[in-house]
PDB file of C-alpha atoms in Angstrom:
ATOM      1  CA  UNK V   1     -13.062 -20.420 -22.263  1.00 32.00           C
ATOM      2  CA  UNK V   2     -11.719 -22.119 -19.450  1.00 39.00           C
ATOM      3  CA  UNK V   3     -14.022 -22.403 -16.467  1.00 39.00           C
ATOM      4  CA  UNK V   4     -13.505 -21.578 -12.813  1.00 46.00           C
ATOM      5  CA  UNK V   5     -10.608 -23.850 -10.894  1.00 47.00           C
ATOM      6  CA  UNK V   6     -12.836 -23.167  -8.037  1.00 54.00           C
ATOM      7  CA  UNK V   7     -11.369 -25.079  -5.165  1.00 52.00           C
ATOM      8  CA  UNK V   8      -7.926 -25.446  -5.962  1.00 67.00           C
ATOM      9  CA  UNK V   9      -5.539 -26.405  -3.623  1.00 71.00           C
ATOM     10  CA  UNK V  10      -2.133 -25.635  -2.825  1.00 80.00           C
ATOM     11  CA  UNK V  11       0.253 -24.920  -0.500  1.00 89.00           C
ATOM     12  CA  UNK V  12      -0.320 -20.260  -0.114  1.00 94.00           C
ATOM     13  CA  UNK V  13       2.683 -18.286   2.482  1.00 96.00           C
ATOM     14  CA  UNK V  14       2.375 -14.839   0.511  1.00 97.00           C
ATOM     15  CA  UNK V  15      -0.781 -13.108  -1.657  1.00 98.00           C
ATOM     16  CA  UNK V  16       0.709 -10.386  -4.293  1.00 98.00           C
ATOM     17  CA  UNK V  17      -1.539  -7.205  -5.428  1.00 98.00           C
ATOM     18  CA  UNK V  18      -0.930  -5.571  -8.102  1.00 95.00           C
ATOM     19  CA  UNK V  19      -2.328  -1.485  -7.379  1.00 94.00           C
ATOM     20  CA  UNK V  20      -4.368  -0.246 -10.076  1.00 89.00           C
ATOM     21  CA  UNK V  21      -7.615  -1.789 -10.385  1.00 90.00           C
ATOM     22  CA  UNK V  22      -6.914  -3.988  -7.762  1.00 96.00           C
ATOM     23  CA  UNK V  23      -6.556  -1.999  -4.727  1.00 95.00           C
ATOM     24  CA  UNK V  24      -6.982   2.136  -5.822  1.00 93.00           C
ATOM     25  CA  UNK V  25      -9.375   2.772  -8.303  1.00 90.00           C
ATOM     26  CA  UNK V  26      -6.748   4.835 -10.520  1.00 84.00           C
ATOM     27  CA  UNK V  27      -7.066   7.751 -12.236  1.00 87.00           C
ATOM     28  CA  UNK V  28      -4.445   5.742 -15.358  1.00 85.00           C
ATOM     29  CA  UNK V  29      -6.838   4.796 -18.191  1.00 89.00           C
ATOM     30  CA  UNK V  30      -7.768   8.631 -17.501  1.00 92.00           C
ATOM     31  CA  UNK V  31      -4.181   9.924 -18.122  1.00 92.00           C
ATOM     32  CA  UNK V  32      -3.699   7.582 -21.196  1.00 94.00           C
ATOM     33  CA  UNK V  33      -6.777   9.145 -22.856  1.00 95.00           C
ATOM     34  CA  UNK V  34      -6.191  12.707 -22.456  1.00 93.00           C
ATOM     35  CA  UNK V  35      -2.788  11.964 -23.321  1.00 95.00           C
ATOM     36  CA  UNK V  36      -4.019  10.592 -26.638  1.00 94.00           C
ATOM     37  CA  UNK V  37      -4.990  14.230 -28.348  1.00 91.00           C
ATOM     38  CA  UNK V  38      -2.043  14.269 -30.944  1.00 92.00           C
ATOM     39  CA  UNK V  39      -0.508  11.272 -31.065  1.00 94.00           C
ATOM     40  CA  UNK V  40      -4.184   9.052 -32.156  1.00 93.00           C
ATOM     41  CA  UNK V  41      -7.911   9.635 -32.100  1.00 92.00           C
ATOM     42  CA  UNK V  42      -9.144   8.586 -27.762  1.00 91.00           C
ATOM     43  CA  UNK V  43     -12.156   7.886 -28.625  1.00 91.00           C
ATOM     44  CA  UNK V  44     -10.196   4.306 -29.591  1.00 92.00           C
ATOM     45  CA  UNK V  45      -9.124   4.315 -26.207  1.00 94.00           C
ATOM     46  CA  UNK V  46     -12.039   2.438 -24.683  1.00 93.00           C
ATOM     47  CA  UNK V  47     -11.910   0.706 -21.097  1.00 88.00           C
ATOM     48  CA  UNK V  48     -11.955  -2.708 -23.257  1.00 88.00           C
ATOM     49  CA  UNK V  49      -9.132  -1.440 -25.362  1.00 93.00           C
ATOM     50  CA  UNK V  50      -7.197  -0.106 -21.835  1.00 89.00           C
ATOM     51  CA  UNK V  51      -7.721  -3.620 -20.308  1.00 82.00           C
ATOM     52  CA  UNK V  52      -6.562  -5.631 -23.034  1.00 85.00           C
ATOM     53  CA  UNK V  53      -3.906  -3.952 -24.060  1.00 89.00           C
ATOM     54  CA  UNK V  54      -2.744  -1.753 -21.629  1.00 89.00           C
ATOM     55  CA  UNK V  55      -3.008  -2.195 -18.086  1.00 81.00           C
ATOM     56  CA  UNK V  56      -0.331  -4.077 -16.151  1.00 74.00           C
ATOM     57  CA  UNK V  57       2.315  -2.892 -18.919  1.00 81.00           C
ATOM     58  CA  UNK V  58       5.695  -0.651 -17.890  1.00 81.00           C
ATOM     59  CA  UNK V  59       4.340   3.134 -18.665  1.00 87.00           C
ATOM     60  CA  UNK V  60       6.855   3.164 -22.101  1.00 91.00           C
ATOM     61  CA  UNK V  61       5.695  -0.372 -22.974  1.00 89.00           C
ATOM     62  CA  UNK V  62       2.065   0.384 -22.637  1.00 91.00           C
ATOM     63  CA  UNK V  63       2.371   3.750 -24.206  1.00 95.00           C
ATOM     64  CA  UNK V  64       3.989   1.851 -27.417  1.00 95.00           C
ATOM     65  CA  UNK V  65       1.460  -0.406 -27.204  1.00 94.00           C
ATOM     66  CA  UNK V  66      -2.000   1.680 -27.444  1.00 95.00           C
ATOM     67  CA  UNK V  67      -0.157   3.828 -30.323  1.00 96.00           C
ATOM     68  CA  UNK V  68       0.462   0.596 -32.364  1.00 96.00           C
ATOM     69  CA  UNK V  69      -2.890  -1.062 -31.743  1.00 96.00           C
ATOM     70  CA  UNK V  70      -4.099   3.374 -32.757  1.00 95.00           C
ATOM     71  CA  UNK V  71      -2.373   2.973 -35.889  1.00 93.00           C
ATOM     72  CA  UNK V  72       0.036   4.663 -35.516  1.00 93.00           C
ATOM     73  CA  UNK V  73       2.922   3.651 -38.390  1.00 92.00           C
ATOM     74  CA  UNK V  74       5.493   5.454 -35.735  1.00 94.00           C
ATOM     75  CA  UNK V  75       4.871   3.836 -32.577  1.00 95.00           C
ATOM     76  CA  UNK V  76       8.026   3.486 -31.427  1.00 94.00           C
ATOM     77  CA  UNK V  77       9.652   6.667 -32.226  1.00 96.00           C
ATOM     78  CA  UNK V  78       6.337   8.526 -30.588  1.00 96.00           C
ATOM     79  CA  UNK V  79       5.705   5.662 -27.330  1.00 96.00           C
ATOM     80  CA  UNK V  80       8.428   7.982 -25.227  1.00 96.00           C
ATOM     81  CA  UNK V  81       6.711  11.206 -25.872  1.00 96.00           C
ATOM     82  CA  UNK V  82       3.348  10.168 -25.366  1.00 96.00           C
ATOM     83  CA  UNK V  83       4.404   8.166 -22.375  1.00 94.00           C
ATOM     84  CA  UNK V  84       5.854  11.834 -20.923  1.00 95.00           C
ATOM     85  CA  UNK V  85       2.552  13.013 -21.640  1.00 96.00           C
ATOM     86  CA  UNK V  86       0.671  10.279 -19.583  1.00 93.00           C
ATOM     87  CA  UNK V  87       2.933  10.944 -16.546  1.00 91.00           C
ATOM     88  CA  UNK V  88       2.022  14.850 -16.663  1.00 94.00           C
ATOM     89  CA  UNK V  89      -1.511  14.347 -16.664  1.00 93.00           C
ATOM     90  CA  UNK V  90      -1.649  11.546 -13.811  1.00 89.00           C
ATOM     91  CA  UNK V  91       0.386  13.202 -11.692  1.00 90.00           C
ATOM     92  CA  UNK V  92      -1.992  16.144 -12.105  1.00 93.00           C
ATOM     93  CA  UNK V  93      -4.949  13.963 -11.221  1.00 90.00           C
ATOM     94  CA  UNK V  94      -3.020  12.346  -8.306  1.00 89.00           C
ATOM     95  CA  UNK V  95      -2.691  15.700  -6.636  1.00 89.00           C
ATOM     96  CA  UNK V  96      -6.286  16.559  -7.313  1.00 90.00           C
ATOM     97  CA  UNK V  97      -7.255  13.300  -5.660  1.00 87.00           C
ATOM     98  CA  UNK V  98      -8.618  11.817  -8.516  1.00 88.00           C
ATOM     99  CA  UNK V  99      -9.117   8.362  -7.417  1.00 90.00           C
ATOM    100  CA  UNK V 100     -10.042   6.148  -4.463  1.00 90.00           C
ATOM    101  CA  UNK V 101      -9.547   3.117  -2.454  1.00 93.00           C
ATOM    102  CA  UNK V 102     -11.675  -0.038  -3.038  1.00 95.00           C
ATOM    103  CA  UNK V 103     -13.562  -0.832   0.046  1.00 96.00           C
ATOM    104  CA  UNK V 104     -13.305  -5.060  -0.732  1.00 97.00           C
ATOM    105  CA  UNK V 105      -9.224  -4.709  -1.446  1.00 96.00           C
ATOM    106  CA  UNK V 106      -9.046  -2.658   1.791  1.00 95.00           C
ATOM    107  CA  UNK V 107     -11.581  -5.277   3.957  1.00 96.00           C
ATOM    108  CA  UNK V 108      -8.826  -8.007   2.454  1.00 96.00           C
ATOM    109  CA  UNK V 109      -5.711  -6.590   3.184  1.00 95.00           C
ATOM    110  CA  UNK V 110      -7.227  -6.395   6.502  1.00 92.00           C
ATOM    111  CA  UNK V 111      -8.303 -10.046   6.846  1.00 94.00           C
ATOM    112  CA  UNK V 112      -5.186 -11.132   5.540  1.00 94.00           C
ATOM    113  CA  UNK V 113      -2.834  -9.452   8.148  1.00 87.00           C
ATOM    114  CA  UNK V 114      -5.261 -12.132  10.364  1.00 87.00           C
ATOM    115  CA  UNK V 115      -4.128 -15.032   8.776  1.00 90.00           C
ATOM    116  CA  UNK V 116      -0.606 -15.155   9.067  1.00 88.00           C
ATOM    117  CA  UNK V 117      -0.172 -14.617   5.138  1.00 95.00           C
ATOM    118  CA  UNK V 118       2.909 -11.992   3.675  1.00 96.00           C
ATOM    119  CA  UNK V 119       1.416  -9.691   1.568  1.00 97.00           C
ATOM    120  CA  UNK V 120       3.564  -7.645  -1.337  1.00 98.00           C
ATOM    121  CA  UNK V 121       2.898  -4.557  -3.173  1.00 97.00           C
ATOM    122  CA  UNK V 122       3.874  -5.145  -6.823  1.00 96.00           C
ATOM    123  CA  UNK V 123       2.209  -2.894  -9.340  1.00 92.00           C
ATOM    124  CA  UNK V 124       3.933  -1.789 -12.923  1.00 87.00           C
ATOM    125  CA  UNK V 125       3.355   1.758 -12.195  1.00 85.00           C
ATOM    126  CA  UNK V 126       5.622   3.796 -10.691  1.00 84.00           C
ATOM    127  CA  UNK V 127       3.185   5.786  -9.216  1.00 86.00           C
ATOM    128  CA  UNK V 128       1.219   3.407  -7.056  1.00 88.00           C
ATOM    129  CA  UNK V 129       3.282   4.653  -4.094  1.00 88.00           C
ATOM    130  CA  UNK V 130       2.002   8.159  -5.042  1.00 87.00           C
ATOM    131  CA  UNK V 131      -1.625   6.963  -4.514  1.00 89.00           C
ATOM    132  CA  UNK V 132      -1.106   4.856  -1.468  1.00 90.00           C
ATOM    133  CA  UNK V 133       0.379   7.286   0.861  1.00 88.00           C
ATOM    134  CA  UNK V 134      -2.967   9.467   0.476  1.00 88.00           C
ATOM    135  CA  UNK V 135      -5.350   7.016   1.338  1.00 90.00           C
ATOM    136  CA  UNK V 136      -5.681   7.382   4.827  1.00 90.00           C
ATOM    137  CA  UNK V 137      -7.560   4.499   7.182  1.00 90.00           C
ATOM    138  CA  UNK V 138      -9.637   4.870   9.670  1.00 89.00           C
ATOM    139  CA  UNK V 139      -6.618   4.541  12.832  1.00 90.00           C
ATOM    140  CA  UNK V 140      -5.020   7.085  10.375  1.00 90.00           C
ATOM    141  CA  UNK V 141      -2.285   4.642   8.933  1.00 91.00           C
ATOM    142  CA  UNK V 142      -2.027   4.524   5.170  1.00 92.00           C
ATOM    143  CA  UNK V 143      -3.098   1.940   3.074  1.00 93.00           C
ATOM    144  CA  UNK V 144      -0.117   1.380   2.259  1.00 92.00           C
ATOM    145  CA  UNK V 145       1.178   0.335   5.767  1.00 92.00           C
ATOM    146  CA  UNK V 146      -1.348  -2.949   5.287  1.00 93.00           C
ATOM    147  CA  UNK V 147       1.519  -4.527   3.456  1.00 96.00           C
ATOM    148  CA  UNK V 148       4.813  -6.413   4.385  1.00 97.00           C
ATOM    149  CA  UNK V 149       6.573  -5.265   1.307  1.00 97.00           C
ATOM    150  CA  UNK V 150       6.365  -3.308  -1.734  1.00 96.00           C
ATOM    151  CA  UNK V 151       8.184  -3.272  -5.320  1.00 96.00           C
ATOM    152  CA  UNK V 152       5.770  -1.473  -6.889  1.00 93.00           C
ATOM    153  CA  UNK V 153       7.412   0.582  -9.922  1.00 86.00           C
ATOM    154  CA  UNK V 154      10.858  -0.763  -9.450  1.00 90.00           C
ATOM    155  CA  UNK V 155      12.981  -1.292 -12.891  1.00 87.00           C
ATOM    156  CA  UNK V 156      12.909  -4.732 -13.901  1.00 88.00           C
ATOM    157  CA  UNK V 157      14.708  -6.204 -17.397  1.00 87.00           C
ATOM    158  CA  UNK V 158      10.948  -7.237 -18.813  1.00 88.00           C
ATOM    159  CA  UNK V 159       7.203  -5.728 -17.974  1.00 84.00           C
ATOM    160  CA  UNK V 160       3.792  -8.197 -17.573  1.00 88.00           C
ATOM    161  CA  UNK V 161       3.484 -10.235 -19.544  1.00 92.00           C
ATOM    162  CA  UNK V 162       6.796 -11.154 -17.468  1.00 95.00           C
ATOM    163  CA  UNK V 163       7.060 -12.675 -14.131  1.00 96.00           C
ATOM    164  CA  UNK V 164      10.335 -10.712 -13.257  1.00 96.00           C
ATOM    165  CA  UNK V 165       8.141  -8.423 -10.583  1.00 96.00           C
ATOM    166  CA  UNK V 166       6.155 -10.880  -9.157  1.00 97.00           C
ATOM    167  CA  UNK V 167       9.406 -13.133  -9.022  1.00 97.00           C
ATOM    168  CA  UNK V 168      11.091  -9.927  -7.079  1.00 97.00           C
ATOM    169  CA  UNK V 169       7.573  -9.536  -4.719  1.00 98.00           C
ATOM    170  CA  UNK V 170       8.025 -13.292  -3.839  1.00 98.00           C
ATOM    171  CA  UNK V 171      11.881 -12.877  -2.455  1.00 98.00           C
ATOM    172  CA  UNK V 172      10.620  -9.422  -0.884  1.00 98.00           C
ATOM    173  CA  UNK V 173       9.204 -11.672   1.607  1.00 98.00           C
ATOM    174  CA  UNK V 174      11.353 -14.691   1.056  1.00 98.00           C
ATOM    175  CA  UNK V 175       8.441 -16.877  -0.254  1.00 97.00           C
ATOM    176  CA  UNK V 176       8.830 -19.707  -2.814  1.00 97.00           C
ATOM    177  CA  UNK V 177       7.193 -18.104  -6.122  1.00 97.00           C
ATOM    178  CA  UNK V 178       5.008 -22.065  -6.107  1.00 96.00           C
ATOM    179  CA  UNK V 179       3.387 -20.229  -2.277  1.00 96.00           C
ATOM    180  CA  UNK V 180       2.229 -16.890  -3.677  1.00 97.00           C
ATOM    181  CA  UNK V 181      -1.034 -15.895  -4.972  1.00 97.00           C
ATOM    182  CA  UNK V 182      -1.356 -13.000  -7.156  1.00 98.00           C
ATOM    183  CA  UNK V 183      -4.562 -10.832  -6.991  1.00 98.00           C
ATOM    184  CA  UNK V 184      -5.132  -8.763 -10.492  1.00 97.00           C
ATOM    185  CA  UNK V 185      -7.108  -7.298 -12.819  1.00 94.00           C
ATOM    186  CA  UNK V 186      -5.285  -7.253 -16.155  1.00 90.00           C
ATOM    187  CA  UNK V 187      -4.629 -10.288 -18.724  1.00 92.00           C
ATOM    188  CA  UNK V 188      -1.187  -9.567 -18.607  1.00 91.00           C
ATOM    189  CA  UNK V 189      -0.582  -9.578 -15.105  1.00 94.00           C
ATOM    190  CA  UNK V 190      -2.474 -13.413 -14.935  1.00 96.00           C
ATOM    191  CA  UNK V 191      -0.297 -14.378 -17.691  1.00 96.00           C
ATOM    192  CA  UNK V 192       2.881 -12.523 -15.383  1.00 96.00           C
ATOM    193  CA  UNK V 193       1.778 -14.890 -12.333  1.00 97.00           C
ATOM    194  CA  UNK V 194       1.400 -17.826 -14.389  1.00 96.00           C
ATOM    195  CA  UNK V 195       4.575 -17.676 -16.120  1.00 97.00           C
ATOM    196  CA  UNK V 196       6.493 -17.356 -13.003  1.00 97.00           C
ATOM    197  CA  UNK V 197       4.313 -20.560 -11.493  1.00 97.00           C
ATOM    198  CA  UNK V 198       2.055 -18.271  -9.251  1.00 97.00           C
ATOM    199  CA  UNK V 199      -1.430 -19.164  -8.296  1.00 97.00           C
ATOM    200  CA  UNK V 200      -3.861 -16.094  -9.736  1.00 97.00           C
ATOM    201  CA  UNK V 201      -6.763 -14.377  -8.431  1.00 98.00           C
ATOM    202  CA  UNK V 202      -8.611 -11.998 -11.197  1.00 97.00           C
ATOM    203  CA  UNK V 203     -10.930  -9.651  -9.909  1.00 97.00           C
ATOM    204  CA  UNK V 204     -13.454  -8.388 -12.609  1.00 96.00           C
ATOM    205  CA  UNK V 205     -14.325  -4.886 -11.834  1.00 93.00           C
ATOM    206  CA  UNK V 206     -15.066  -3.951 -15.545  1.00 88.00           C
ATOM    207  CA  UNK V 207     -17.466  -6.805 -16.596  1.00 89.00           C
ATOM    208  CA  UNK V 208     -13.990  -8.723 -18.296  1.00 90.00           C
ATOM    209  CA  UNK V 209     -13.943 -12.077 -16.521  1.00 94.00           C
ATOM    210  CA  UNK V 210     -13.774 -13.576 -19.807  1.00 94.00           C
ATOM    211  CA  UNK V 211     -10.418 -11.816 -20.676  1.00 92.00           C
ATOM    212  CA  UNK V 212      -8.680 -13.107 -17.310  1.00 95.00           C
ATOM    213  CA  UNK V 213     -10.403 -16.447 -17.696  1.00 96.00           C
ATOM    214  CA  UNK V 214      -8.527 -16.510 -20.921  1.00 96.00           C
ATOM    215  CA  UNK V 215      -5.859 -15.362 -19.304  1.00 95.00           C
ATOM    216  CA  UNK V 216      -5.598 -18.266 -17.162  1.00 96.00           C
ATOM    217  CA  UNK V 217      -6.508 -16.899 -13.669  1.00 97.00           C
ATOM    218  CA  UNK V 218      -7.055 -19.941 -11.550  1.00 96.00           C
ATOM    219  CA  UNK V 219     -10.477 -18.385 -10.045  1.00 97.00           C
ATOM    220  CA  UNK V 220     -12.198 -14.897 -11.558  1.00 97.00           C
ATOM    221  CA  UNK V 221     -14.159 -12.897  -9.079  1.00 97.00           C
ATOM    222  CA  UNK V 222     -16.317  -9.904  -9.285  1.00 97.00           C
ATOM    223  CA  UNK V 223     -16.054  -8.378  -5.527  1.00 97.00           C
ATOM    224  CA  UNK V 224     -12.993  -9.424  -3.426  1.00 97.00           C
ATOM    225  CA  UNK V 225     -15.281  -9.951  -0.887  1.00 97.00           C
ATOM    226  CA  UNK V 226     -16.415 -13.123  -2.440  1.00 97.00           C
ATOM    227  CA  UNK V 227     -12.928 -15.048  -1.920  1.00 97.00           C
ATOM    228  CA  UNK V 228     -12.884 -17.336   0.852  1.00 96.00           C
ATOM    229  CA  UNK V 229      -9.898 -16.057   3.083  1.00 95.00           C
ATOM    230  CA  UNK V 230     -10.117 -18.479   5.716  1.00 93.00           C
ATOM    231  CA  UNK V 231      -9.809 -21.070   3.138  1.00 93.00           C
ATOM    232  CA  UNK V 232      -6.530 -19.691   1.593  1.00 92.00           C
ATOM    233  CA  UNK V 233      -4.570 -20.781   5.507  1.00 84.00           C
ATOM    234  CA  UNK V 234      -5.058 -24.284   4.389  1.00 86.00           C
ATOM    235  CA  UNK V 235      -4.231 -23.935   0.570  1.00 87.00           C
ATOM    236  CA  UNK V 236      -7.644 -23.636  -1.207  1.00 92.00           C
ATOM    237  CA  UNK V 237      -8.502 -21.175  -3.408  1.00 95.00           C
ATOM    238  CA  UNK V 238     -12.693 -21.025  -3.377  1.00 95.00           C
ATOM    239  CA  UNK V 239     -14.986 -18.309  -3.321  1.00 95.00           C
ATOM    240  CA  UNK V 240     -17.123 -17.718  -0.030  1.00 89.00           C
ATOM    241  CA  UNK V 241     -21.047 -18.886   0.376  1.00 71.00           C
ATOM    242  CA  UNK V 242     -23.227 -16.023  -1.440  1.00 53.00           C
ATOM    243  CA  UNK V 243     -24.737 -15.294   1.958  1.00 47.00           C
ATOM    244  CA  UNK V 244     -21.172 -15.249   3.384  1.00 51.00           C
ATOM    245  CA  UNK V 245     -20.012 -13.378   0.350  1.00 48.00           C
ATOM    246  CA  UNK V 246     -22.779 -10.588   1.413  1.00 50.00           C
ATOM    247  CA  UNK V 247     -21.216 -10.102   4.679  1.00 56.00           C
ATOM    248  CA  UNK V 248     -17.853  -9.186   5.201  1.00 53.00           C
TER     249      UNK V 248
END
């Protein structure tokens, strides 16, 4: 298992977030499992089995994917159906309010308006937008209106494990992909920022460091809090002091 790069240095202009388990604690591994009744037996559709195989994936690719790691010998011909499914039930539990804003992500998007860094929405889902608009700050902006750019859900030719989105987040801003820093919690989206030469940031909200570890993240954190922002202005990638990290 590779360890930590803790301290890594190199030159940072824009940070990347992917939504869903980065920024909005979403209501999507939800929607997948009630979706399940039919097509496979959910009570295969663990948070494990969501984070592994799952999250970070195009809704039709990550559909196909859950119903061939379920067993199911028609996949493919089923993925679309099931996928139709998934979007019914989420956008039920969108409009029910289902979900909520992590307070670390939010206290980061913050500090990192301070620094002088672009930030980029880029999440797989097309309904990260959806989310964003109701979560409603303090001064009564959205969360949403923390960011320079978005590209969240747009169509691109491959899903994570491909860095086509990131690549498109990165000239959203007009930032060298070898300056951007991606912040997520899935294995495929680490693999995503890696393959399009992206510095990675996994945050472990699920007890799975060891999955984006393995992924290649560059550092693994459990609390965004912990990363040292000030330290990202002159190109190092470290986590804070624990007393620092304790008071953000």
């Amino acid at each position: 298992m590779p360890p930590n790069r803790d301290g890594m240095h190199r030159m940072l202009s824009a940070v990347i977030f992917d939504v869903d388990g980065v920024l909005v604690d979403s209501p999507h591994e939800q929607a997948w499992r009630e979706a399940l009744a039919g097509f496979a037996d959910p009570a295969g559709f663990t948070t494990a089995f969501y984070q592994a195989h799952v999250a970070g994936k195009s809704r039709l690719e990550g559909a196909r994917a859950a119903l061939e790691r379920l067993g199911d010998a028609e996949a493919a011909a089923h993925a679309a159906a099931f996928a139709e499914r998934k979007q019914a039930v989420i956008d039920r539990l969108i409009a029910e309010d289902r979900f909520v804003a992590f307070p670390d992500a939010i206290r980061l998007a913050v500090a990192l308006r301070d620094t002088g860094l672009r930030t980029v929405l880029a999440s797989s889902s097309k309904n990260a937008d959806a989310m964003l608009a109701r979560v409603i700050l303090p001064d009564l902006r959205t969360l949403r209106s923390l960011f320079d750019a978005d590209v969240s859900g747009r169509d691109v030719p491959r899903g994570k494990p491909d860095p086509a989105l990131f690549q498109l987040a990165a000239k959203a801003v007009n930032v060298p992909p070898a300056e951007c820093l991606v912040v997520e919690d899935a294995p495929a989206g680490i693999r995503a920022a890696q393959a399009g030469g992206m510095a990675s940031l996994g945050i472990a909200r699920l007890g799975d460091e060891a999955l984006l570890r393995a992924a290649g993240a560059d550092l693994v954190v459990t609390s965004l809090d912990q990363l040292d922002v000030a330290a990202l202005g002159s190109g190092s990638l470290r986590t804070r002091s624990v007393e620092a990290a304790h008071d953000p």
